[in-house]
Short mmCIF file of C-alpha atoms in Angstrom, two decimals:
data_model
loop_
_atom_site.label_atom_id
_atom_site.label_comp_id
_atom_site.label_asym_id
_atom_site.label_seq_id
_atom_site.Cartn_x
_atom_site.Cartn_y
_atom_site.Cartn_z
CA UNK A 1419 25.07 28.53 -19.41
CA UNK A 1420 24.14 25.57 -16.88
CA UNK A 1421 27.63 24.61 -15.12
CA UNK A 1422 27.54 20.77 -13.87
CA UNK A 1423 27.72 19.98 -10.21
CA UNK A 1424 30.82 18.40 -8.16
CA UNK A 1425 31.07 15.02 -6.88
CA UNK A 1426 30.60 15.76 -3.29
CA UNK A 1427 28.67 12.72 -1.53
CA UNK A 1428 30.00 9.52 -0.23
CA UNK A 1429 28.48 6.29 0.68
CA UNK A 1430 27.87 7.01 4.01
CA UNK A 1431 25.82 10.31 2.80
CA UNK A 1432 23.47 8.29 0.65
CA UNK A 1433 23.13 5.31 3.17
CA UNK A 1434 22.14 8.78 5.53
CA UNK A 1435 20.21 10.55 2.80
CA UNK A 1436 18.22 7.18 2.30
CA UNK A 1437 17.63 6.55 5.90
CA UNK A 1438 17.49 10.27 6.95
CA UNK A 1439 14.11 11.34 4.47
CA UNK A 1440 12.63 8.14 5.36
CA UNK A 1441 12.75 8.15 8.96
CA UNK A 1442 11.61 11.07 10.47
CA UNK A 1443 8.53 12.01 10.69
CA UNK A 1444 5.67 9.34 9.04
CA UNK A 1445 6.65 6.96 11.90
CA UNK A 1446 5.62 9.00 14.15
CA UNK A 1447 2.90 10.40 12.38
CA UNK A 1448 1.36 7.18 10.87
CA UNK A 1449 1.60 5.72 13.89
CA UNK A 1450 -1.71 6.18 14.96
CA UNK A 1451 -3.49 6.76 11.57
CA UNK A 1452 -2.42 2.85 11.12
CA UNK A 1453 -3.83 1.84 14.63
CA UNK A 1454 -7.40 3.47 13.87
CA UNK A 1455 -7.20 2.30 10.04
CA UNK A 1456 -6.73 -1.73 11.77
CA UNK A 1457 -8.96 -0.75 14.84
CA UNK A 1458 -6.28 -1.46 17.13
CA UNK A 1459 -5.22 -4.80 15.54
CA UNK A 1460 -1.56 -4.74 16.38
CA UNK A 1461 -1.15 -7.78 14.38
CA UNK A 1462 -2.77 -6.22 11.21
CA UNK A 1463 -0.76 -2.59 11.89
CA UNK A 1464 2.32 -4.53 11.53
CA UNK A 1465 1.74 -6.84 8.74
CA UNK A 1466 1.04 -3.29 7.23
CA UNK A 1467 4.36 -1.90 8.15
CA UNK A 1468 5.88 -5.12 6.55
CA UNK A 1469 3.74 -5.13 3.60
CA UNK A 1470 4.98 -1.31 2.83
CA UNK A 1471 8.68 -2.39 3.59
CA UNK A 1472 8.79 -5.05 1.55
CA UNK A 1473 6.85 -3.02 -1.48
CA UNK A 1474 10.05 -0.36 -0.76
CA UNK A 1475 12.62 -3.05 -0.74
CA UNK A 1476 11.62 -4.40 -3.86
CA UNK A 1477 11.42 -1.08 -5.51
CA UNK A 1478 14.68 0.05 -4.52
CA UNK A 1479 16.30 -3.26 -5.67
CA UNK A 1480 14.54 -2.62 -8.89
CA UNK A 1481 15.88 0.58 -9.28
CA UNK A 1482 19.36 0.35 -7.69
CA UNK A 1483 19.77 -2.55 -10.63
CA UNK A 1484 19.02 0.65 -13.31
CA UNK A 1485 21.34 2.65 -11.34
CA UNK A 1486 24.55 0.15 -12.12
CA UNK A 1487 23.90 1.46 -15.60
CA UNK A 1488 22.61 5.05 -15.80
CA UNK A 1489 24.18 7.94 -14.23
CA UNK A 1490 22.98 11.72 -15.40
CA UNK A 1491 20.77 13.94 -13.26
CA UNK A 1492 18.24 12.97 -10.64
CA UNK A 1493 17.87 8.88 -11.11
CA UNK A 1494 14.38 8.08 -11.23
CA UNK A 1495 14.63 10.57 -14.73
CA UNK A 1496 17.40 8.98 -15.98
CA UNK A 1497 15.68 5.46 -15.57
CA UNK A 1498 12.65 6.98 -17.23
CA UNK A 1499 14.41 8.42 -19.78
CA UNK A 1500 16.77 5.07 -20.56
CA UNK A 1501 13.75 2.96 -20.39
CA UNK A 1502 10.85 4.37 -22.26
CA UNK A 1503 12.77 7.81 -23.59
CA UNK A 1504 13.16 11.48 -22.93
CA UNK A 1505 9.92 12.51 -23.04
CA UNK A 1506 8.66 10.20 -20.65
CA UNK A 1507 11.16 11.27 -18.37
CA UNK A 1508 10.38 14.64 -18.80
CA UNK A 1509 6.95 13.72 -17.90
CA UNK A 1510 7.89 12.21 -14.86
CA UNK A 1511 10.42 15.01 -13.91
CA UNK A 1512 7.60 17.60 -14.10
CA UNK A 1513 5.80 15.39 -11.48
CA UNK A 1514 8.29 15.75 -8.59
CA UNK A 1515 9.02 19.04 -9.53
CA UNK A 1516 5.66 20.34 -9.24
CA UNK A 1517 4.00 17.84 -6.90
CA UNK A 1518 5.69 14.96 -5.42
CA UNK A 1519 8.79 16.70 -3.83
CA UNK A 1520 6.63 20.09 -2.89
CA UNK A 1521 3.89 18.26 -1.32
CA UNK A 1522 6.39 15.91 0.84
CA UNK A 1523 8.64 18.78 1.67
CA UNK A 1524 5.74 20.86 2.74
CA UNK A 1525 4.44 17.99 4.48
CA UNK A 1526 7.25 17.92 6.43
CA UNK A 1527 7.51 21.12 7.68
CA UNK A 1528 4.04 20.57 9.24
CA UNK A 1529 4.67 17.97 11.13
CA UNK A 1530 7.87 19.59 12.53
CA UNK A 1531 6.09 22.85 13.48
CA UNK A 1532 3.37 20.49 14.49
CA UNK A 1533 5.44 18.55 17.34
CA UNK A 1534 7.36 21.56 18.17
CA UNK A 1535 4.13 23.34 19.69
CA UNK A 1536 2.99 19.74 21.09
CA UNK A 1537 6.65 19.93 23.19
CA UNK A 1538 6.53 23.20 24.23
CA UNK A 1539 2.77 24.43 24.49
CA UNK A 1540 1.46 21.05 25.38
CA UNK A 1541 -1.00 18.76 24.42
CA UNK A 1542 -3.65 21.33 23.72
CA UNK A 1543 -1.45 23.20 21.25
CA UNK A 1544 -3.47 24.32 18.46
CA UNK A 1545 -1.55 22.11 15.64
CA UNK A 1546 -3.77 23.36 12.50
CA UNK A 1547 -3.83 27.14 13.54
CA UNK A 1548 -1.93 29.97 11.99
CA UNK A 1549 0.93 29.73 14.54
CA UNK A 1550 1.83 26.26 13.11
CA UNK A 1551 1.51 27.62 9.51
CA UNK A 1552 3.76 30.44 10.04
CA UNK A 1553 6.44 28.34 11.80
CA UNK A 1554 5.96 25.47 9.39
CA UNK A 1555 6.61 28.51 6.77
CA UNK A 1556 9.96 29.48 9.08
CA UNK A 1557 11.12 25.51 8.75
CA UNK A 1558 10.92 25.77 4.92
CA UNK A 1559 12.80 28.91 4.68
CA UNK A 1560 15.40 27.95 7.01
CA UNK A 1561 16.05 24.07 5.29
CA UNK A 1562 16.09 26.05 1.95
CA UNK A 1563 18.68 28.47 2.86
CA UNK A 1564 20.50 25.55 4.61
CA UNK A 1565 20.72 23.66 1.18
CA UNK A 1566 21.09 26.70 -1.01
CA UNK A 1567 24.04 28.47 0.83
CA UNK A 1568 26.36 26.03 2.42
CA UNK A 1569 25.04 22.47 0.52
CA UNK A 1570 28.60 20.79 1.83
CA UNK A 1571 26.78 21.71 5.96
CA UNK A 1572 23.65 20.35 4.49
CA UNK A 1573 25.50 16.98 4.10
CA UNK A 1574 26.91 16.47 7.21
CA UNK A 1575 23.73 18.17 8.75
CA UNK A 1576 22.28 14.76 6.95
CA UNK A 1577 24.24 12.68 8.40
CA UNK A 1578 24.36 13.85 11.78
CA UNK A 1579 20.62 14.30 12.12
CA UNK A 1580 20.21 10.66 10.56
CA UNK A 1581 22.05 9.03 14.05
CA UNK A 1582 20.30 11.60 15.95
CA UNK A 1583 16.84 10.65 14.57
CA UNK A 1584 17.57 6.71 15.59
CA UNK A 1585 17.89 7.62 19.05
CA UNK A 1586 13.87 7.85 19.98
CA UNK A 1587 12.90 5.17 17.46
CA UNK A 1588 15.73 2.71 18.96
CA UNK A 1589 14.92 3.78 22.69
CA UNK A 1590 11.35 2.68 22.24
CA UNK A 1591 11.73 0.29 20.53
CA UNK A 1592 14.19 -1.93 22.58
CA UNK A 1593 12.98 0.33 26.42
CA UNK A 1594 9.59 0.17 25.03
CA UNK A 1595 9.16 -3.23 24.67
CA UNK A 1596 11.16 -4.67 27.52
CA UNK A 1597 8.86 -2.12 29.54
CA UNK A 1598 5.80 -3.40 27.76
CA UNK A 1599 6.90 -7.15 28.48
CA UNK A 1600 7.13 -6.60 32.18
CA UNK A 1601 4.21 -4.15 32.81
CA UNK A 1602 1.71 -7.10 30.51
CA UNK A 1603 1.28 -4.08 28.02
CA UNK A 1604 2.65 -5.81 25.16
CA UNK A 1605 0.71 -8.78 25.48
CA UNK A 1606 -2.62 -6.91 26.04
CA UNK A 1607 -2.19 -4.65 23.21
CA UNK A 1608 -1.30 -7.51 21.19
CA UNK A 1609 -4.39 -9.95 22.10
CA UNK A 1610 -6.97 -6.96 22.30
CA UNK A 1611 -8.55 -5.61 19.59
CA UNK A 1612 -10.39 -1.76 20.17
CA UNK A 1613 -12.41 -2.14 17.15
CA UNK A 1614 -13.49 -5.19 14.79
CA UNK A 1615 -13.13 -3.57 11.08
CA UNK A 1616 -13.01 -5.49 7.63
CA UNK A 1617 -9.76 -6.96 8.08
CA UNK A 1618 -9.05 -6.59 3.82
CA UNK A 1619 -10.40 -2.53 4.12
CA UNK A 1620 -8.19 -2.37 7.24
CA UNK A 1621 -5.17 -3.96 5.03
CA UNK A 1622 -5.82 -1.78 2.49
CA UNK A 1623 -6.08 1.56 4.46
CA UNK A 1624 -2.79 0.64 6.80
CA UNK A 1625 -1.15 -0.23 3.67
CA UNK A 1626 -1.53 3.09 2.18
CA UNK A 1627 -1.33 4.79 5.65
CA UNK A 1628 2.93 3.78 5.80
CA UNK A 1629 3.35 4.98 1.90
CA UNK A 1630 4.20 8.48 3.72
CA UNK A 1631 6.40 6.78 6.60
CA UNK A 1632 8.07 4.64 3.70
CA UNK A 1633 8.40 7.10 0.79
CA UNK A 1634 11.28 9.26 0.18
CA UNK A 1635 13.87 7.38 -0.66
CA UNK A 1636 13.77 7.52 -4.71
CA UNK A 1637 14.60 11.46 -3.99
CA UNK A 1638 17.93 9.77 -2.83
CA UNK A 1639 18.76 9.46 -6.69
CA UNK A 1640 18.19 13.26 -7.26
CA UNK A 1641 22.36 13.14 -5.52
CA UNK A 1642 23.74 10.60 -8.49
CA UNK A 1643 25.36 13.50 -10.34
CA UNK A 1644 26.92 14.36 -7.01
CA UNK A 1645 27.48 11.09 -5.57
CA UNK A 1646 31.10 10.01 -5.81
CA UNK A 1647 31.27 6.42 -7.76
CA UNK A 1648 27.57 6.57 -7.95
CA UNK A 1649 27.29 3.55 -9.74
CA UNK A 1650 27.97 1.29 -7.36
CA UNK A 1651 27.65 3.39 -4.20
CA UNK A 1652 23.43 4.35 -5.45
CA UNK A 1653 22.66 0.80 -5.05
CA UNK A 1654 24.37 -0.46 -2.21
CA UNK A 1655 22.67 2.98 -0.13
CA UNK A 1656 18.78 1.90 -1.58
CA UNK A 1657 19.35 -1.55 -0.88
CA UNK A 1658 20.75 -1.09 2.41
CA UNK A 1659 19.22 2.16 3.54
CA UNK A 1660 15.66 0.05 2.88
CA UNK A 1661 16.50 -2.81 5.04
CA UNK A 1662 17.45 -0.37 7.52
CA UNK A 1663 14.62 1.31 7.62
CA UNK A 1664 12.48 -1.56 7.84
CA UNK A 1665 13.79 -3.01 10.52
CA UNK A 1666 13.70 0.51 13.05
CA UNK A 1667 10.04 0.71 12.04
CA UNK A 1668 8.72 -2.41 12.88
CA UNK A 1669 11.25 -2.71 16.32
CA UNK A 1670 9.40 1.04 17.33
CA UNK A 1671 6.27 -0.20 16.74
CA UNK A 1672 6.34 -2.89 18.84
CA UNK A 1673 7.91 -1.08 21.36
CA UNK A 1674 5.22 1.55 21.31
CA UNK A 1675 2.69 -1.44 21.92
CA UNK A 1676 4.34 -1.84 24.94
CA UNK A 1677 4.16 1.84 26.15
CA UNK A 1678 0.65 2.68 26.01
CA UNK A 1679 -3.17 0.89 25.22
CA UNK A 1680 -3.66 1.02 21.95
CA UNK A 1681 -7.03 3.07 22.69
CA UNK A 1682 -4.90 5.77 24.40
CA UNK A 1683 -2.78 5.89 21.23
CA UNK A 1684 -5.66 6.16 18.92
CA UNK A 1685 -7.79 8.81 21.16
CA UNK A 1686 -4.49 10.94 21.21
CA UNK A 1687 -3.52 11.95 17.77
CA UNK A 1688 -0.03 13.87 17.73
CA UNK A 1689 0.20 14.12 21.13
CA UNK A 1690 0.36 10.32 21.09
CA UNK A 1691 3.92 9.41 20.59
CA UNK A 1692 4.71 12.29 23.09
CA UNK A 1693 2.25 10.51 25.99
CA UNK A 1694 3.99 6.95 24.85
CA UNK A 1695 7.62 8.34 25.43
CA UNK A 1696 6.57 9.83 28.78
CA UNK A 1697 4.79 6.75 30.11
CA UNK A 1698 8.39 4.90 29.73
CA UNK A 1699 10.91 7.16 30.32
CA UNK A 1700 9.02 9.71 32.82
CA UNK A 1701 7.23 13.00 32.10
CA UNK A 1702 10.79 15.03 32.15
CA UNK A 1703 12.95 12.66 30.11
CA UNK A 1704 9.94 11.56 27.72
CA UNK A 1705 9.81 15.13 26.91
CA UNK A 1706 13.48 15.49 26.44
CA UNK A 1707 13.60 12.31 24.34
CA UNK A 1708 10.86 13.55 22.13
CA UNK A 1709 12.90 16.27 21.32
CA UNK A 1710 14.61 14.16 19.63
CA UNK A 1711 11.37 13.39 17.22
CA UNK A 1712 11.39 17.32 16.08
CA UNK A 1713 15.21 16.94 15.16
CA UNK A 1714 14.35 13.79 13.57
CA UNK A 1715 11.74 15.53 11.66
CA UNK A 1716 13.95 18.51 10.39
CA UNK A 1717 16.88 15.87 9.36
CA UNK A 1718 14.08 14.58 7.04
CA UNK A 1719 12.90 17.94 6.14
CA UNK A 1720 16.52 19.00 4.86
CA UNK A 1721 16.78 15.77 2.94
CA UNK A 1722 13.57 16.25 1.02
CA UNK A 1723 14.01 20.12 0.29
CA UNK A 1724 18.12 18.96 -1.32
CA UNK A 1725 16.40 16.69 -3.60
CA UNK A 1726 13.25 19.19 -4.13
CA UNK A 1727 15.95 22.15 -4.99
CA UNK A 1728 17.18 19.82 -7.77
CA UNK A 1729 13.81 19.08 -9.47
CA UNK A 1730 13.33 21.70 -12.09
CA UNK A 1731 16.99 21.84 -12.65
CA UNK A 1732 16.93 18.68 -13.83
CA UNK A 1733 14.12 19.31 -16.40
CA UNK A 1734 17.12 22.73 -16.88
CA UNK A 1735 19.86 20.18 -17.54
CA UNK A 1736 18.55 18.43 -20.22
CA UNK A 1737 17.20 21.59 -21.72
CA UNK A 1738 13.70 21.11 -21.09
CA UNK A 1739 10.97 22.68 -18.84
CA UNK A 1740 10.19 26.46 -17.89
CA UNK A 1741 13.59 28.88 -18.80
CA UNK A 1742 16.15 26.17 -18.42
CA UNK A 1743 19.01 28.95 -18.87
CA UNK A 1744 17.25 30.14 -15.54
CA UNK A 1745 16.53 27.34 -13.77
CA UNK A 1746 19.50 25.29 -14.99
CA UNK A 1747 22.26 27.47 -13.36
CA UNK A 1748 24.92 26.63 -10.93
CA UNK A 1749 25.89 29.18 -8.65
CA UNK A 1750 29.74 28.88 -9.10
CA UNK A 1751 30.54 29.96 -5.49
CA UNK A 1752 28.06 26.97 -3.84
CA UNK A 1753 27.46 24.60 -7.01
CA UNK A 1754 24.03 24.82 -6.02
CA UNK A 1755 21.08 25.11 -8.81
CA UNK A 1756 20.08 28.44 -6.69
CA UNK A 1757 17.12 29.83 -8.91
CA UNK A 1758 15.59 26.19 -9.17
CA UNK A 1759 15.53 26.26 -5.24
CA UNK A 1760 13.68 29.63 -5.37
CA UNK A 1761 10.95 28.09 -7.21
CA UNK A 1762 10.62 25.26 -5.55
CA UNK A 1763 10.18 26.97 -2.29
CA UNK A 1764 7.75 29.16 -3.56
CA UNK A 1765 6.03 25.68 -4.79
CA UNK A 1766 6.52 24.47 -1.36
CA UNK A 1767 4.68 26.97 0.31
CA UNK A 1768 1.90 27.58 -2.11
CA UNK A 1769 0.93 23.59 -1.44
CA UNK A 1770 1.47 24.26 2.41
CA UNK A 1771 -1.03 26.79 1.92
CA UNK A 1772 -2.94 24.29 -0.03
CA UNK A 1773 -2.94 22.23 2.78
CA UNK A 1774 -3.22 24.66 5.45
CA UNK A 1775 -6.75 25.43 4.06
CA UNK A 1776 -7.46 21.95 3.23
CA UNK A 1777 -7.05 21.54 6.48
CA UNK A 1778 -9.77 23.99 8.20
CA UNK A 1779 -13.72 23.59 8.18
CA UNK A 1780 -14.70 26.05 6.41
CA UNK A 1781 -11.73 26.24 3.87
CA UNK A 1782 -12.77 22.12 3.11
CA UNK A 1783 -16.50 22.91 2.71
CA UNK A 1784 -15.27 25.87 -0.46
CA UNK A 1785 -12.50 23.51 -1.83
CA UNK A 1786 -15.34 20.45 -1.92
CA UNK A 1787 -13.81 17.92 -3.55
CA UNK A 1788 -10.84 19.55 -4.79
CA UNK A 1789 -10.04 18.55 -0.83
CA UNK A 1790 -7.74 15.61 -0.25
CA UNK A 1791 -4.80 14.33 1.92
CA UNK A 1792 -1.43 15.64 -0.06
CA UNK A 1793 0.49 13.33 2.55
CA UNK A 1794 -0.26 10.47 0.23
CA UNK A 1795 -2.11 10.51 -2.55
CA UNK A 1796 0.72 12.53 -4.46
CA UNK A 1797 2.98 10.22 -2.93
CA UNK A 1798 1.42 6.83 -4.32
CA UNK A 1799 1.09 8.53 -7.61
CA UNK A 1800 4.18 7.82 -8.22
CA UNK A 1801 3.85 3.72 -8.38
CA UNK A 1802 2.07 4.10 -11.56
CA UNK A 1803 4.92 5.94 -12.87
CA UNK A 1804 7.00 3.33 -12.19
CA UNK A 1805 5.01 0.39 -13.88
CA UNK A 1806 6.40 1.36 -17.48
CA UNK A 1807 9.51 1.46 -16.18
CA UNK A 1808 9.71 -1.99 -14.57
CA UNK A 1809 8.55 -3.84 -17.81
CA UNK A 1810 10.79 -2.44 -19.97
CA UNK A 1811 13.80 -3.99 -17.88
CA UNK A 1812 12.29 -7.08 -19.11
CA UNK A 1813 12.99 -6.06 -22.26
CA UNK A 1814 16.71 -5.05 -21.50
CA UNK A 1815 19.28 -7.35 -22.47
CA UNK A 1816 22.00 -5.62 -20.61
CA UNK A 1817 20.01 -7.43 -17.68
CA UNK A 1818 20.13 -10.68 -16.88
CA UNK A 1819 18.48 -13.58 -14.88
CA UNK A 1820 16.43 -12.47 -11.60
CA UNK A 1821 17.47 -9.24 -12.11
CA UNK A 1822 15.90 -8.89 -15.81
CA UNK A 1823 12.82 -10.66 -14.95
CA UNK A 1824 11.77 -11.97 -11.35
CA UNK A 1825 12.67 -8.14 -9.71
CA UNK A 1826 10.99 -6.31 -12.33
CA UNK A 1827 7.54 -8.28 -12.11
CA UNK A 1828 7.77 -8.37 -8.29
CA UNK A 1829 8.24 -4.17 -8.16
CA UNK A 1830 4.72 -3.99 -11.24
CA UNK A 1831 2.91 -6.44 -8.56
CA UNK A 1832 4.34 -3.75 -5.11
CA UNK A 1833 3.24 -0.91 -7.29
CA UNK A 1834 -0.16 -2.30 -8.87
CA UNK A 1835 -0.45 -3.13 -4.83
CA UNK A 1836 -0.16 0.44 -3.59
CA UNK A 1837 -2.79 1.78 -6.71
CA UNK A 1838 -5.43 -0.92 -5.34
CA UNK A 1839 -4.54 0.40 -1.58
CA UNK A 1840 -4.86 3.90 -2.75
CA UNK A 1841 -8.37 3.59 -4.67
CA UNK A 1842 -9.80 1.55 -1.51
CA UNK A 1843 -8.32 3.86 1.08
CA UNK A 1844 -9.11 6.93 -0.64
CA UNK A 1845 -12.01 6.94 -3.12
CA UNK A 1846 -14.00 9.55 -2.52
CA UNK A 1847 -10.93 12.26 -2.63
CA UNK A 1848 -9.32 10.83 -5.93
CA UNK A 1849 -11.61 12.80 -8.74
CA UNK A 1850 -10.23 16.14 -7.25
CA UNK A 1851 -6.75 14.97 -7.08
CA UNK A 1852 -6.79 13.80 -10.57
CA UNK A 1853 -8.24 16.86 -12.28
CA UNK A 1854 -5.43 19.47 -10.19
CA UNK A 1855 -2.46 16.37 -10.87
CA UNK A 1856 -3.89 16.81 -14.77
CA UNK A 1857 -4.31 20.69 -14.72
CA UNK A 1858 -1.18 20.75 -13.08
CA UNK A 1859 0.95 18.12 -15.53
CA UNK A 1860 -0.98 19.84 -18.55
CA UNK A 1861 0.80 23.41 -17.81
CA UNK A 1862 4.31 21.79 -18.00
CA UNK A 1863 3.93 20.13 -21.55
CA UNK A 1864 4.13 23.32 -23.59
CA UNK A 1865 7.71 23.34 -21.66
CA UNK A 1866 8.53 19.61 -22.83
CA UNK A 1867 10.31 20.60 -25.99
CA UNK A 1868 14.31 20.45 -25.86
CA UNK A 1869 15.67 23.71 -26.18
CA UNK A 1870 19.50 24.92 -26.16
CA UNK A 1871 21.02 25.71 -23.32
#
């Protein structure tokens, strides 16, 4: 019998969960990828940031709006669910479950084992060897045991690691560009362009490039069973977490265009943020500083593996998907849905694996197309998702004004956005993802009918 799970989250731990598996990791990471997608065009990297932001912003509004209304199990599901019916939101439920929240989690764990050898083996680590698979497997095992035994540590491990993760991204960005300012970096970086690309291809690509620095913060809603007051706390932590977040990104961008010449940046790949940190703050404090970027990363890692635990018991809650009796209990001792977190690790690592061989030459020239980037098309697969959702507010009486109208056509026009971005940026690897995203969502509708739990 599925047992439900406490109220145990404040405010301040969904503001942190919001903030915390947002900024982490794709800031750092997408850094770069958005400087070579704009050819160095600082001014086109961050109109990108602030096209991204503002799709987020408007999502989240959209969404905490449902939230003053639904409360069950893992939001987005519920809004699914209220909106178009159960069966939709099963449909969507399966998604994270088997892709979305895998794939990011995994993703994650990567990059964390990635800048951990770039700290302490140096810039000619090897980053997509079996070393960083096998601690990128040790990151996944050690977040999941984090969440599974002691989920009240995970919390404040949240929280903590969410002011901790500020530090770098605040440093540069205020150090960064006073540094940049003085030195004449800024204002070369900003009038110099490294390579003249189609500026609406280069929109496009940057666009979908901060989908993976933006995205994570719908997994906040996976918490509104365990959020206390969730109701009105949910929407004030999207709304506000989203500004937040915003804001850091575009100040540490700027400041990084002060640190370093663009070219540098864009020659450097992961090693990049680590050589802009050191050209401000020294060799020895640049390198302590970026340690700072690894706990950042793992904050964001333990965020998305609490709301990837909860995916399949979700589906287990509502007594739908694979064994819900299974997946859908609660260990009494930590109210944690323990035998859904076993699965999704196991789905966690057999995408890191996925990407691991992705990843390699020869691996990519077997896999053919099947090949692609998990770090964002699963990730913008989501938007379409979303589209039914938004136009049946407009239907909803219950809503009213901007909020029933003028916020539900502005998130359709974000998300129709990110599908345009996605198609332009990544054509030639969307026929594989489709056919595994449909093998994959056709092997969880025998599981769609309700069952008793």
């Amino acid at each position: 019998m599925a047992t439900e799970l406490k109220k145990k989250y404040g405010l301040l731990t969904a503001i942190c969960m919001v903030v915390g598996i947002v900024v982490g990791s794709g800031v750092f990471f997408k850094a770069e990828a958005i400087l070579n997608h704009t050819g160095g065009n600082l001014k086109l990297g961050i109109l990108a940031w602030i096209i991204g932001g503002i799709i987020m912003i408007i999502c989240a509004y959209a969404f905490s709006i449902m939230a003053t209304k639904y409360e069950k199990v893992n939001g987005v599901v519920d809004y699914a669910e209220a909106a178009i019916g159960e069966k939709y939101g099963y449909v969507i439920g399966w998604f994270l479950s088997t892709i979305y929240y895998p794939t990011l989690t995994m993703a994650l764990a990567w990059l964390s084992a990635r800048y951990t050898l770039v700290v302490f083996l140096g810039e000619n680590a090897d980053i997509s060897g079996g070393l960083c698979l096998a601690l990128s497997g040790f990151y996944l095992i050690g977040s999941f045991a984090l969440n599974t035994l002691s989920p009240i540590i995970s919390g404040k491990f949240q929280v903590s690691t969410t002011f901790v993760k500020l530090v770098p991204l605040l440093l540069m960005g205020i150090v960064g560009t006073i540094y940049g300012v003085t030195k004449g970096h800024t204002v070369e970086n900003f009038t110099t362009v490294v390579t003249n690309v189609p500026t609406s291809d280069a929109i496009f690509k940057a666009v979908c490039a901060t989908v993976f620095a933006y995205e994570g913060w719908i997994i906040a809603t996976s918490i509104n069973a365990e959020l206390k007051d969730a109701k009105k706390n949910l929407p004030k932590a999207l709304v506000a977490g989203a500004f937040i977040i915003v804001a850091i990104y575009v100040l540490y961008y700027v400041g990084l265009a002060g640190a370093i010449p663009n070219a540098e940046m864009m020659a450097n790949g992961q090693a990049g943020a680590k050589n802009a940190f050191a050209a401000v703050f020294g060799r020895v404090m640049g390198t302590g500083i970026f340690v700072f970027v690894i706990v950042s990363c793992l904050g964001t890692l333990n965020g998305l593996m609490l709301g990837c635990s909860r995916g399949l018991y979700s589906l287990s809650s509502r007594g739908r998907g694979p064994s819900p009796k299974i997946l859908g209990h609660v260990d009494p001792n930590t109210n944690m849905p323990t035998n859904s977190s076993v699965v999704a690790l196991l789905l966690c690592a057999a995408w890191l694996i996925f990407f691991y061989c992705s990843s390699l030459s020869n691996f990519t020239d077997k896999l053919g197309m099947f090949a692609f980037d998990p770090t964002e098309l699963p990730i913008i697969t989501i938007y379409p998702f979303y589209i039914p959702i938004f136009v049946k507010m407009m239907f909803n009486k219950e809503f009213k004004g901007f909020n029933r109208f003028v916020a539900p056509v502005l998130a359709i026009a974000g998300s129709l956005f990110m599908v345009i971005a996605a198609i332009q940026a990544h054509s030639a690897m969307i026929p594989g993802y489709l056919i595994i995203f449909a093998v994959i969502m056709l092997i969880g509708l025998p599981f769609m009918k309700k069952k008793e739990i």
